[in-house]
GROMACS .gro file of C-alpha atoms in nm:
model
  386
    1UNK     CA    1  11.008  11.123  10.466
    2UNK     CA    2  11.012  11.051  10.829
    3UNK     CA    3  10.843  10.682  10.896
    4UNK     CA    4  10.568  10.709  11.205
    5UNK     CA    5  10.674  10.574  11.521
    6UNK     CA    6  10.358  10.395  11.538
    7UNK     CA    7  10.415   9.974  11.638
    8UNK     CA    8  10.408   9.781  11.332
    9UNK     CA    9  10.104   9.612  11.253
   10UNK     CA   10  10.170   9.227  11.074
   11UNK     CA   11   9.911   9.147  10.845
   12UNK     CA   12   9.771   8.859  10.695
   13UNK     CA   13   9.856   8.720  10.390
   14UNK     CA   14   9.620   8.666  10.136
   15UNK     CA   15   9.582   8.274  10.069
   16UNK     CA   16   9.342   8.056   9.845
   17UNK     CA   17   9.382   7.703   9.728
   18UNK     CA   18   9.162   7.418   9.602
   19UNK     CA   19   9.128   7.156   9.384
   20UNK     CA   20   8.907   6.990   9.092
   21UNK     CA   21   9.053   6.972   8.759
   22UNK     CA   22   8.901   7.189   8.483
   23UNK     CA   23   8.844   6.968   8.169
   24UNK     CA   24   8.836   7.267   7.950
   25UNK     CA   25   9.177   7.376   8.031
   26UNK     CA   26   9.433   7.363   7.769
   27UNK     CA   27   9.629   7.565   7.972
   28UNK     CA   28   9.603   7.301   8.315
   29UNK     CA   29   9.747   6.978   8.222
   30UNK     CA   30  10.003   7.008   8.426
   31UNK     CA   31   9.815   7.116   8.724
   32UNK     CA   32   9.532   6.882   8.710
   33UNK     CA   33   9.805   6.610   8.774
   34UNK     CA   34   9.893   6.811   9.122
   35UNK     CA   35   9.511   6.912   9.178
   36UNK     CA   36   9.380   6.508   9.156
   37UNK     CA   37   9.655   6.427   9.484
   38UNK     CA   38   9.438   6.749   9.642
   39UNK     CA   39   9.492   7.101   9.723
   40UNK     CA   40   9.854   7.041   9.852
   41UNK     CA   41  10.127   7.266   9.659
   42UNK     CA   42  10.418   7.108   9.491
   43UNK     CA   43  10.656   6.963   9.740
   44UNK     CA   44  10.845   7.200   9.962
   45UNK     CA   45  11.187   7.223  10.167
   46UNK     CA   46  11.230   6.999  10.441
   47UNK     CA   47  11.094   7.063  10.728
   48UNK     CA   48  11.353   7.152  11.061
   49UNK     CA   49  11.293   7.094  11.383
   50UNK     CA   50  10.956   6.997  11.475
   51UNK     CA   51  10.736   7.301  11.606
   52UNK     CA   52  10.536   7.284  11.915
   53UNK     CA   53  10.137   7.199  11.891
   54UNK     CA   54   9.878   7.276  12.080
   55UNK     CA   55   9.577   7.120  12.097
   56UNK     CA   56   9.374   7.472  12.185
   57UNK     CA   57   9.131   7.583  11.975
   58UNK     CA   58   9.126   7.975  11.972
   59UNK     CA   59   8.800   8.137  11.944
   60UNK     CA   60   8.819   8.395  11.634
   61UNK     CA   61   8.514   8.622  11.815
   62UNK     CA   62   8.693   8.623  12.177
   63UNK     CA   63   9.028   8.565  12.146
   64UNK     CA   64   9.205   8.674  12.513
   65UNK     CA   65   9.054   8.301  12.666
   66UNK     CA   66   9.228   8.069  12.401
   67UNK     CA   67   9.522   8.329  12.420
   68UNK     CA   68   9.586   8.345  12.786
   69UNK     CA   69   9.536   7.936  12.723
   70UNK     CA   70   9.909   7.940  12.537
   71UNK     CA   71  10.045   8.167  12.721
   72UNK     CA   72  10.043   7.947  13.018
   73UNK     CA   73  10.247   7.701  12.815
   74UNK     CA   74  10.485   7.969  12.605
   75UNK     CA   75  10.516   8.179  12.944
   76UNK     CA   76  10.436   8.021  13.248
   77UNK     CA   77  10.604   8.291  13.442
   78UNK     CA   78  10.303   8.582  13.323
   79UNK     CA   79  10.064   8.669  13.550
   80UNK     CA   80   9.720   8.631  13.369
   81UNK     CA   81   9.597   8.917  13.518
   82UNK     CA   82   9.953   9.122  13.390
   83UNK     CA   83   9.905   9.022  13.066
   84UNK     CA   84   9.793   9.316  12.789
   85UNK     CA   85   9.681   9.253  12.449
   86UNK     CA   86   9.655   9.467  12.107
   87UNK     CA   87   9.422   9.368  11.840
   88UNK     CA   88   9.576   9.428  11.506
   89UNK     CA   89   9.327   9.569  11.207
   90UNK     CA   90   9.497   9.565  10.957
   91UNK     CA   91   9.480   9.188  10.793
   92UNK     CA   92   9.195   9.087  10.586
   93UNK     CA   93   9.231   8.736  10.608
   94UNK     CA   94   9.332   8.609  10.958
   95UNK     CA   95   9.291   8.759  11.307
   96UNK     CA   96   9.608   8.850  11.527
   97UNK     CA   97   9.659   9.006  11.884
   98UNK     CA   98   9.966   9.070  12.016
   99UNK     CA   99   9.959   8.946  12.420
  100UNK     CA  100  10.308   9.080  12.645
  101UNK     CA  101  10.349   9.229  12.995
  102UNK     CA  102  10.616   9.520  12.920
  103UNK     CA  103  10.520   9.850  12.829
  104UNK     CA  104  10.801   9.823  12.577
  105UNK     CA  105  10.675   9.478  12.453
  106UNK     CA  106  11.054   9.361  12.395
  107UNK     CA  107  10.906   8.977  12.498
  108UNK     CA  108  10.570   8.968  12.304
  109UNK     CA  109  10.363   8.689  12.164
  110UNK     CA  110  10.120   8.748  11.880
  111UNK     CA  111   9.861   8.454  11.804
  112UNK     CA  112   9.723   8.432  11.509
  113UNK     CA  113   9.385   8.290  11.454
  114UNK     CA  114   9.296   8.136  11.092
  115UNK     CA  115   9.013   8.319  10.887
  116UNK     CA  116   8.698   8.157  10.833
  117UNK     CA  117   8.709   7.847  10.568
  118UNK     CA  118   9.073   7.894  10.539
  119UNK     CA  119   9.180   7.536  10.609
  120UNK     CA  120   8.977   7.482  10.221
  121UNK     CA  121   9.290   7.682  10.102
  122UNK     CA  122   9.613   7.727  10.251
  123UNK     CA  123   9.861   7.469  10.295
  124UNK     CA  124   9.933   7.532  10.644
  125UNK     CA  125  10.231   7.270  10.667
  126UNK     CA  126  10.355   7.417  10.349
  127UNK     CA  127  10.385   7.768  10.563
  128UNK     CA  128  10.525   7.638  10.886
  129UNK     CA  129  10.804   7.479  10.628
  130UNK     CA  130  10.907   7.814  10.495
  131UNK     CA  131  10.824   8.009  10.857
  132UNK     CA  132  11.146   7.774  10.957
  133UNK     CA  133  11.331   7.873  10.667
  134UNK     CA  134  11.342   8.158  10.665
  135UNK     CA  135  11.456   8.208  11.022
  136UNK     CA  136  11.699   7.996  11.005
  137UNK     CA  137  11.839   8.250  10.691
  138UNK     CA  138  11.793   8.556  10.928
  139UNK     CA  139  11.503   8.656  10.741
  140UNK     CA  140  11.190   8.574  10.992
  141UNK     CA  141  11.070   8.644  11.371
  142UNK     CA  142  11.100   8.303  11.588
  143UNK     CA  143  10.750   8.080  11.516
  144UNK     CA  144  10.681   7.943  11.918
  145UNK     CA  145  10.358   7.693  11.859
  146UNK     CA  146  10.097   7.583  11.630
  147UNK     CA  147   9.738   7.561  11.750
  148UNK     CA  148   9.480   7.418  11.633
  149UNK     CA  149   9.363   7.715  11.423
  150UNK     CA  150   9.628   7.909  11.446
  151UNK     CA  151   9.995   8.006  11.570
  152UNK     CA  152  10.168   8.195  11.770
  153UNK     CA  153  10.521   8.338  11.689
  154UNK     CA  154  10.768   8.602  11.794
  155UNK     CA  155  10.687   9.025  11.738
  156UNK     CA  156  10.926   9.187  11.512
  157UNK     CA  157  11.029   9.496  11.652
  158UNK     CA  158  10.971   9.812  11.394
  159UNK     CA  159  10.727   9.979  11.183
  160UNK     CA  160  10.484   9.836  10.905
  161UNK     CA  161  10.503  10.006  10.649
  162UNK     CA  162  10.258  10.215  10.375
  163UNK     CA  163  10.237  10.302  10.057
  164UNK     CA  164  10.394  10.634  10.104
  165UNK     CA  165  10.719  10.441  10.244
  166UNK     CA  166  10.803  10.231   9.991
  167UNK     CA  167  10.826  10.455   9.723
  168UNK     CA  168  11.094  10.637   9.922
  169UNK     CA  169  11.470  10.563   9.747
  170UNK     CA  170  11.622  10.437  10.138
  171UNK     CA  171  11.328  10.220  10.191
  172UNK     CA  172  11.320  10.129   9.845
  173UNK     CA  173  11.663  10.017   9.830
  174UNK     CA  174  11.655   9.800  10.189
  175UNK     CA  175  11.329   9.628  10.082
  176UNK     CA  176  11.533   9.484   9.733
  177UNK     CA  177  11.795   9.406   9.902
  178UNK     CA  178  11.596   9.173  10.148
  179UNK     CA  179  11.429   9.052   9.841
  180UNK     CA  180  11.752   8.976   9.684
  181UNK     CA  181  11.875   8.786  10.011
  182UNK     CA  182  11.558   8.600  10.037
  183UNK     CA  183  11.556   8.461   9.660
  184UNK     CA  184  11.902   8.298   9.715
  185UNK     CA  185  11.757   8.100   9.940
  186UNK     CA  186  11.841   7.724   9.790
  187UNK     CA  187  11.562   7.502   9.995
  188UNK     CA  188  11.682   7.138   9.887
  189UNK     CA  189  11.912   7.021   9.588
  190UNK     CA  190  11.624   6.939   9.353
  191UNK     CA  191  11.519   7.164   9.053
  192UNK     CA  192  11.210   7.345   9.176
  193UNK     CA  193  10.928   7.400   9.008
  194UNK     CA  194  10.686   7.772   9.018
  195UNK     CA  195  10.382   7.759   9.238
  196UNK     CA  196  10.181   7.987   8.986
  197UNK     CA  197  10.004   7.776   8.766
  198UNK     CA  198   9.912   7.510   9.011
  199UNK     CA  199   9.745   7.747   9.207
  200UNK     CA  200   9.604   7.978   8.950
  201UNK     CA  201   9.441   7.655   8.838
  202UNK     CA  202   9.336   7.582   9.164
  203UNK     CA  203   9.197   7.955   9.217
  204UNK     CA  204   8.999   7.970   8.881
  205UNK     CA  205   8.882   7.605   8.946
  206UNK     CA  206   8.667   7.668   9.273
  207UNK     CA  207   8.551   8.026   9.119
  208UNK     CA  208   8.451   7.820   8.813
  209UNK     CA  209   8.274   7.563   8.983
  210UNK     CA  210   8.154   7.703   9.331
  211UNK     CA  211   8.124   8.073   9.274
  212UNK     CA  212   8.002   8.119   8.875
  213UNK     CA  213   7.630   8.161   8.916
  214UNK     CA  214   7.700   8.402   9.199
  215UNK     CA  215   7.960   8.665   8.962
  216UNK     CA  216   7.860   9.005   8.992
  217UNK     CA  217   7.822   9.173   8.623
  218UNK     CA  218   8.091   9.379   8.703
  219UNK     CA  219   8.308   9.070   8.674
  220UNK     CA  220   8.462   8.900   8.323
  221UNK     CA  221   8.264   8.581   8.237
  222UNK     CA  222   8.431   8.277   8.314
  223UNK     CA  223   8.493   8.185   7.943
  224UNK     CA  224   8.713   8.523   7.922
  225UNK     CA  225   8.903   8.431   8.185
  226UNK     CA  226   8.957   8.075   8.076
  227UNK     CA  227   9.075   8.247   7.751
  228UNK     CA  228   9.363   8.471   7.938
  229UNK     CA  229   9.489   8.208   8.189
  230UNK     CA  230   9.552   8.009   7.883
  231UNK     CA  231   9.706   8.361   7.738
  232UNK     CA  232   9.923   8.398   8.070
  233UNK     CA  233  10.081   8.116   8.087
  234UNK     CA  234  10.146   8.051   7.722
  235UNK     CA  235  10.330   8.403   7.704
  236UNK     CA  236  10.479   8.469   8.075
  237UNK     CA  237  10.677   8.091   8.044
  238UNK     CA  238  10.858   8.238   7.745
  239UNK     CA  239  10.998   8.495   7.935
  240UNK     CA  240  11.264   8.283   8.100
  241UNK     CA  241  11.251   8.417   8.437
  242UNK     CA  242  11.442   8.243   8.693
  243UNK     CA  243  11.223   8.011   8.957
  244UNK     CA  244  11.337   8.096   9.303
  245UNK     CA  245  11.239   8.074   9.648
  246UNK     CA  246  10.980   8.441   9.688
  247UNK     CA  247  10.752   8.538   9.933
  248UNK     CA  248  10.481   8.617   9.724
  249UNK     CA  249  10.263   8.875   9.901
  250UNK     CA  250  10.477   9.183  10.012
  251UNK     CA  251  10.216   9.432  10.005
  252UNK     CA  252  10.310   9.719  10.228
  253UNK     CA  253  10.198   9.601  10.574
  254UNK     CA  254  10.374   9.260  10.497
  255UNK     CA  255  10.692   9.530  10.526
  256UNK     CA  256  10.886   9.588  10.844
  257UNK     CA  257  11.116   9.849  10.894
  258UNK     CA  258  11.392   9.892  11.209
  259UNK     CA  259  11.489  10.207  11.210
  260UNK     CA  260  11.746  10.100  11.481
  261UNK     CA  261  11.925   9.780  11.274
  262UNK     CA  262  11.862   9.959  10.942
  263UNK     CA  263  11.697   9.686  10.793
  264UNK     CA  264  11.372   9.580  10.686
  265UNK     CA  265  11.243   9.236  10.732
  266UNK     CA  266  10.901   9.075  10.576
  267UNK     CA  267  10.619   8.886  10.764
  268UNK     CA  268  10.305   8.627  10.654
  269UNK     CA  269  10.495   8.386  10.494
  270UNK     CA  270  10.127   8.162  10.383
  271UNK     CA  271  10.251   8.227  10.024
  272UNK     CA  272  10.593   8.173  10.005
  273UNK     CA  273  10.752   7.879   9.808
  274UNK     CA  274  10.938   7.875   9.469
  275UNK     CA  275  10.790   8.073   9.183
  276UNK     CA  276  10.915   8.318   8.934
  277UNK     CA  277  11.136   8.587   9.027
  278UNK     CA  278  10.984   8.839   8.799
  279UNK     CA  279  10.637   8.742   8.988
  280UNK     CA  280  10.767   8.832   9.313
  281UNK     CA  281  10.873   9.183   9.211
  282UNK     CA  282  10.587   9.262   9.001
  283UNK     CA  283  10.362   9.181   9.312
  284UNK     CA  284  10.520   9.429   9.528
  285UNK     CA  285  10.537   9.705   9.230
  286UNK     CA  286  10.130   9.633   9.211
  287UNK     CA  287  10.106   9.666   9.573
  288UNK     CA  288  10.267  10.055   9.516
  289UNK     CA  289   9.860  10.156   9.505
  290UNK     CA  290   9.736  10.031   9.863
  291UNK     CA  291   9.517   9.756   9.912
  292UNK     CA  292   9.230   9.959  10.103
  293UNK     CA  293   9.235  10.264   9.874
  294UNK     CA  294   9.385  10.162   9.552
  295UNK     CA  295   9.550  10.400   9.360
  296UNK     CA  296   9.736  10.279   9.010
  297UNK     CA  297   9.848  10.611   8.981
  298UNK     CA  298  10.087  10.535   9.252
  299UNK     CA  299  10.213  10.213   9.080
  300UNK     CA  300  10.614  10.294   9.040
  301UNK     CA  301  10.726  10.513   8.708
  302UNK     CA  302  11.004  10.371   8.486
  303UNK     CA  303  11.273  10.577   8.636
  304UNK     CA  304  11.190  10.433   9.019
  305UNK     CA  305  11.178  10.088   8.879
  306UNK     CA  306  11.497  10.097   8.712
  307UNK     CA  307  11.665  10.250   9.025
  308UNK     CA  308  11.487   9.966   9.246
  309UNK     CA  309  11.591   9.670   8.995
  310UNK     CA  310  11.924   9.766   8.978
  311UNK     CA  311  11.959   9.771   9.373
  312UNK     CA  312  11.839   9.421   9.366
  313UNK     CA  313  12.032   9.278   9.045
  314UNK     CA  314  12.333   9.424   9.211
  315UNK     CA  315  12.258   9.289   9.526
  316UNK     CA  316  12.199   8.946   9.391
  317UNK     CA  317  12.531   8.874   9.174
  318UNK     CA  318  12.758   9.052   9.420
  319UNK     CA  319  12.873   9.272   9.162
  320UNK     CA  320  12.813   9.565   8.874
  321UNK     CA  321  12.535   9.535   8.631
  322UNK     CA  322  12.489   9.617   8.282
  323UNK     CA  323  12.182   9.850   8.176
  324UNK     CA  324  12.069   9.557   7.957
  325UNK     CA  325  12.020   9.298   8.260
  326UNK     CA  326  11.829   9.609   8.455
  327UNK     CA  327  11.610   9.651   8.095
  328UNK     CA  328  11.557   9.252   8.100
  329UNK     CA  329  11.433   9.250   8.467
  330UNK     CA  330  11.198   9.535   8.402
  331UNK     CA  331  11.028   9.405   8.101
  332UNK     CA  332  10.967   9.033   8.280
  333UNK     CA  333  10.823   9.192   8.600
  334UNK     CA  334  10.612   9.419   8.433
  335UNK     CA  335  10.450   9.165   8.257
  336UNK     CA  336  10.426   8.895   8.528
  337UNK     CA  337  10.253   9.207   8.695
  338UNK     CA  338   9.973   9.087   8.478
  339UNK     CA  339  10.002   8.773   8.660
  340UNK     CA  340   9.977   8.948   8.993
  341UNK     CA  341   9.647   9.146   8.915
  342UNK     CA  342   9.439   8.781   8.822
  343UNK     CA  343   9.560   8.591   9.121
  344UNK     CA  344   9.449   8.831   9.327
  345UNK     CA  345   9.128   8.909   9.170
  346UNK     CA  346   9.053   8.524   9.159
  347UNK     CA  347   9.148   8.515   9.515
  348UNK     CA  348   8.948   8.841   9.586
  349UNK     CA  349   8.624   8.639   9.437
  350UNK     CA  350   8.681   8.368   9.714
  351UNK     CA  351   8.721   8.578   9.950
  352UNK     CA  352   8.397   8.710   9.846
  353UNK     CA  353   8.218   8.413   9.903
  354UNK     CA  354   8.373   8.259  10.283
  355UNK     CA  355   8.576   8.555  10.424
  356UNK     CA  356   8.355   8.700  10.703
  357UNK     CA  357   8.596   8.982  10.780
  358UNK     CA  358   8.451   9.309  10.708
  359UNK     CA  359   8.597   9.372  10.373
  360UNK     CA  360   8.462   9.483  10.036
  361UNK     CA  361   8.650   9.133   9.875
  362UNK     CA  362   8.426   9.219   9.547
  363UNK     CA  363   8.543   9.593   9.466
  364UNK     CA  364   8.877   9.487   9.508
  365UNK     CA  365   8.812   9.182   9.229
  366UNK     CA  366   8.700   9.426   9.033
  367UNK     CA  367   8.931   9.710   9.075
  368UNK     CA  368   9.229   9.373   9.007
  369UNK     CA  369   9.042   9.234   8.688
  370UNK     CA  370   9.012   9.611   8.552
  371UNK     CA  371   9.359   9.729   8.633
  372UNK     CA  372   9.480   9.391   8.410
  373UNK     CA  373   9.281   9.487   8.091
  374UNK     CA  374   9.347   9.818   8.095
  375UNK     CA  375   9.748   9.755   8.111
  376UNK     CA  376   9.747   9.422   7.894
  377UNK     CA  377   9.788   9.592   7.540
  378UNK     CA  378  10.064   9.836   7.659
  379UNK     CA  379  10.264   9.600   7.888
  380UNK     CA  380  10.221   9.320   7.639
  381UNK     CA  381  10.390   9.566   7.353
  382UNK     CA  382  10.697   9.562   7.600
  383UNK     CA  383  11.021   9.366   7.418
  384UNK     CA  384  11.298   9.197   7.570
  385UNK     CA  385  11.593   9.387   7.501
  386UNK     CA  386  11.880   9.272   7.202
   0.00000   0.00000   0.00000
């Protein structure tokens, strides 16, 4: 299938943190350690060279003013009056516009304006840390400033992909091969630790707390999902899957293909940090049925899995692989795929309650809470191969 030669269109990332410790938690003693220092994730990588800051505060509703604002500093040679912009629809967290001057838009400049109550849950250091590395491992677009609600960084030439893409075997195969690259990544010399728990905790926390009375009927009581948090993590940390550095939110859009390099590249890096492999795949399997329209009947068979897993296994040693380590894989990300459905749903809830982008945030909780009961008994029947 041919890809549209539509411009890609970068969305945002989904992104949710917070903090109070649960006392209930059996399952939390670890994180309400982390959660007491605040909403801050577990320490990163290092951070490179320092990143320009503006102090310009963009505003979400009218965004060419602030914009043109930067571009005086990031291109002083534009003419304000040459400059075009292109709002981008697609995200459901943050706001973007791309701002350039050539039709072909080789130099553009998209600026990125933080959605509403976001600054209650993203670590924004903690994402111009990994912007940095990953570009300087080949793997991200150039980031140009910080702002004071925002930032600005460099277009990536290509074409965002959908759901109909990445089911295709030579999109497929690119996409776990950039995953592979990407989860080699070694940030710093210290053993590092997943990012799941700590923010799952973090997640169900301010829904517990903040959001309860509000819960439609629609969604599990917060004593069930107490009860399989606990369940989660007590069965997904026996599954020994490695801890590396993932990206943690490729749904489709977060997907860009150039069809000139022959490469994709991925984009919206608010997520990424060191978690469980097996998460990071199982994510992007989930994402298979759209985020706008989901369809689980699009979430990939077997067969596609096994060819997609053994792209990426190979990718990652260097070398052949043995039908068992492909088996291994598919069991572990299948079941952290579990995982995948309640963080999103929690986040979904939170979204619910600040988000003022026009977005049903509450279907899609739903649609995430009822997709992980109604796989649970079948994916938890799955067994590790001998």
């Amino acid at each position: 299938m041919a890809v549209p030669p539509s411009a890609p269109q970068p969305r945002a990332s989904f992104h949710l943190r917070r903090h109070t410790p649960c006392p209930q938690c059996s399952w939390g003693m670890e994180e309400k350690a982390a959660a007491s220092a605040g909403c801050r994730e577990p320490p990163g990588p290092p951070r490179a060279a320092a990143v320009a800051y503006f102090g310009i505060s963009v505003d979400p509703d009218d965004i060419l003013p602030g914009a043109l604002r930067l571009i005086q500093e990031l291109r002083p040679h534009w003419k304000p009056e040459q400059v075009r912009t292109k709002r981008f629809t697609d995200g459901i967290t943050n706001k973007l516009v791309a701002c350039y001057v050539e039709e072909d838009m080789q130099d553009c400049m998209l600026v990125r304006v933080y959605g509403e109550r976001t600054e209650l849950l993203v670590d924004r250091e903690n994402e111009v840390r990994n912007f940095q590395l990953l570009r300087a491992h080949g793997c991200a677009p150039r980031l140009y400033c910080t702002f004071q609600n925002g930032l600005c960084y460099e277009y990536m030439q290509g074409v965002a992909l959908g759901p109909e893409h990445i089911r295709e075997p030579r999109l497929f195969r690119l996409i776990a091969l950039e995953m592979a690259k990407i989860h080699t990544i070694h940030a710093n010399g210290s053993l590092p630790k997943p990012t799941l728990w700590h923010k799952m905790h973090n997640y169900f926390t301010l829904v517990k707390n903040e959001i309860n009375p509000s819960l439609s009927a629609d969604v599990p009581k917060v004593e069930v999902l107490e009860l399989e948090l606990a369940w989660l993590k007590e069965h997904l940390s026996q599954l020994e899957s490695p801890v590396v550095f993932c990206h943690n939110d490729l749904l489709c859009k977060n997907i860009i293909y150039d069809s000139i390099k022959g490469h994709v590249r991925f984009i919206d890096y608010e997520y990424a940090g060191y978690n469980y492999q097996a998460f990071d795949i199982g994510n992007h399997f989930n994402e298979f049925a759209g985020v706008n329209e989901v369809d689980y009947c699009l979430y990939p068979a077997r067969e596609t899995q096994l060819q997609w897993l053994h792209y990426y296994l190979q990718a990652q040693k260097g070398m052949a692989v043995t039908p068992r380590e492909v088996e291994r894989l598919y069991v572990q990300v299948n079941k952290f795929a579990l995982a995948s459905h309640f963080f999103w749903a929690l986040w979904a809830l939170i979204q619910n309650q600040y988000s003022t982008i026009h977005f049903d945030f509450l279907r899609y909780a739903v649609i995430r809470f009822n997709q992980y009961f109604k796989v649970k008994p079948q994916v938890s029947a799955l067994e590790m191969p001998k």
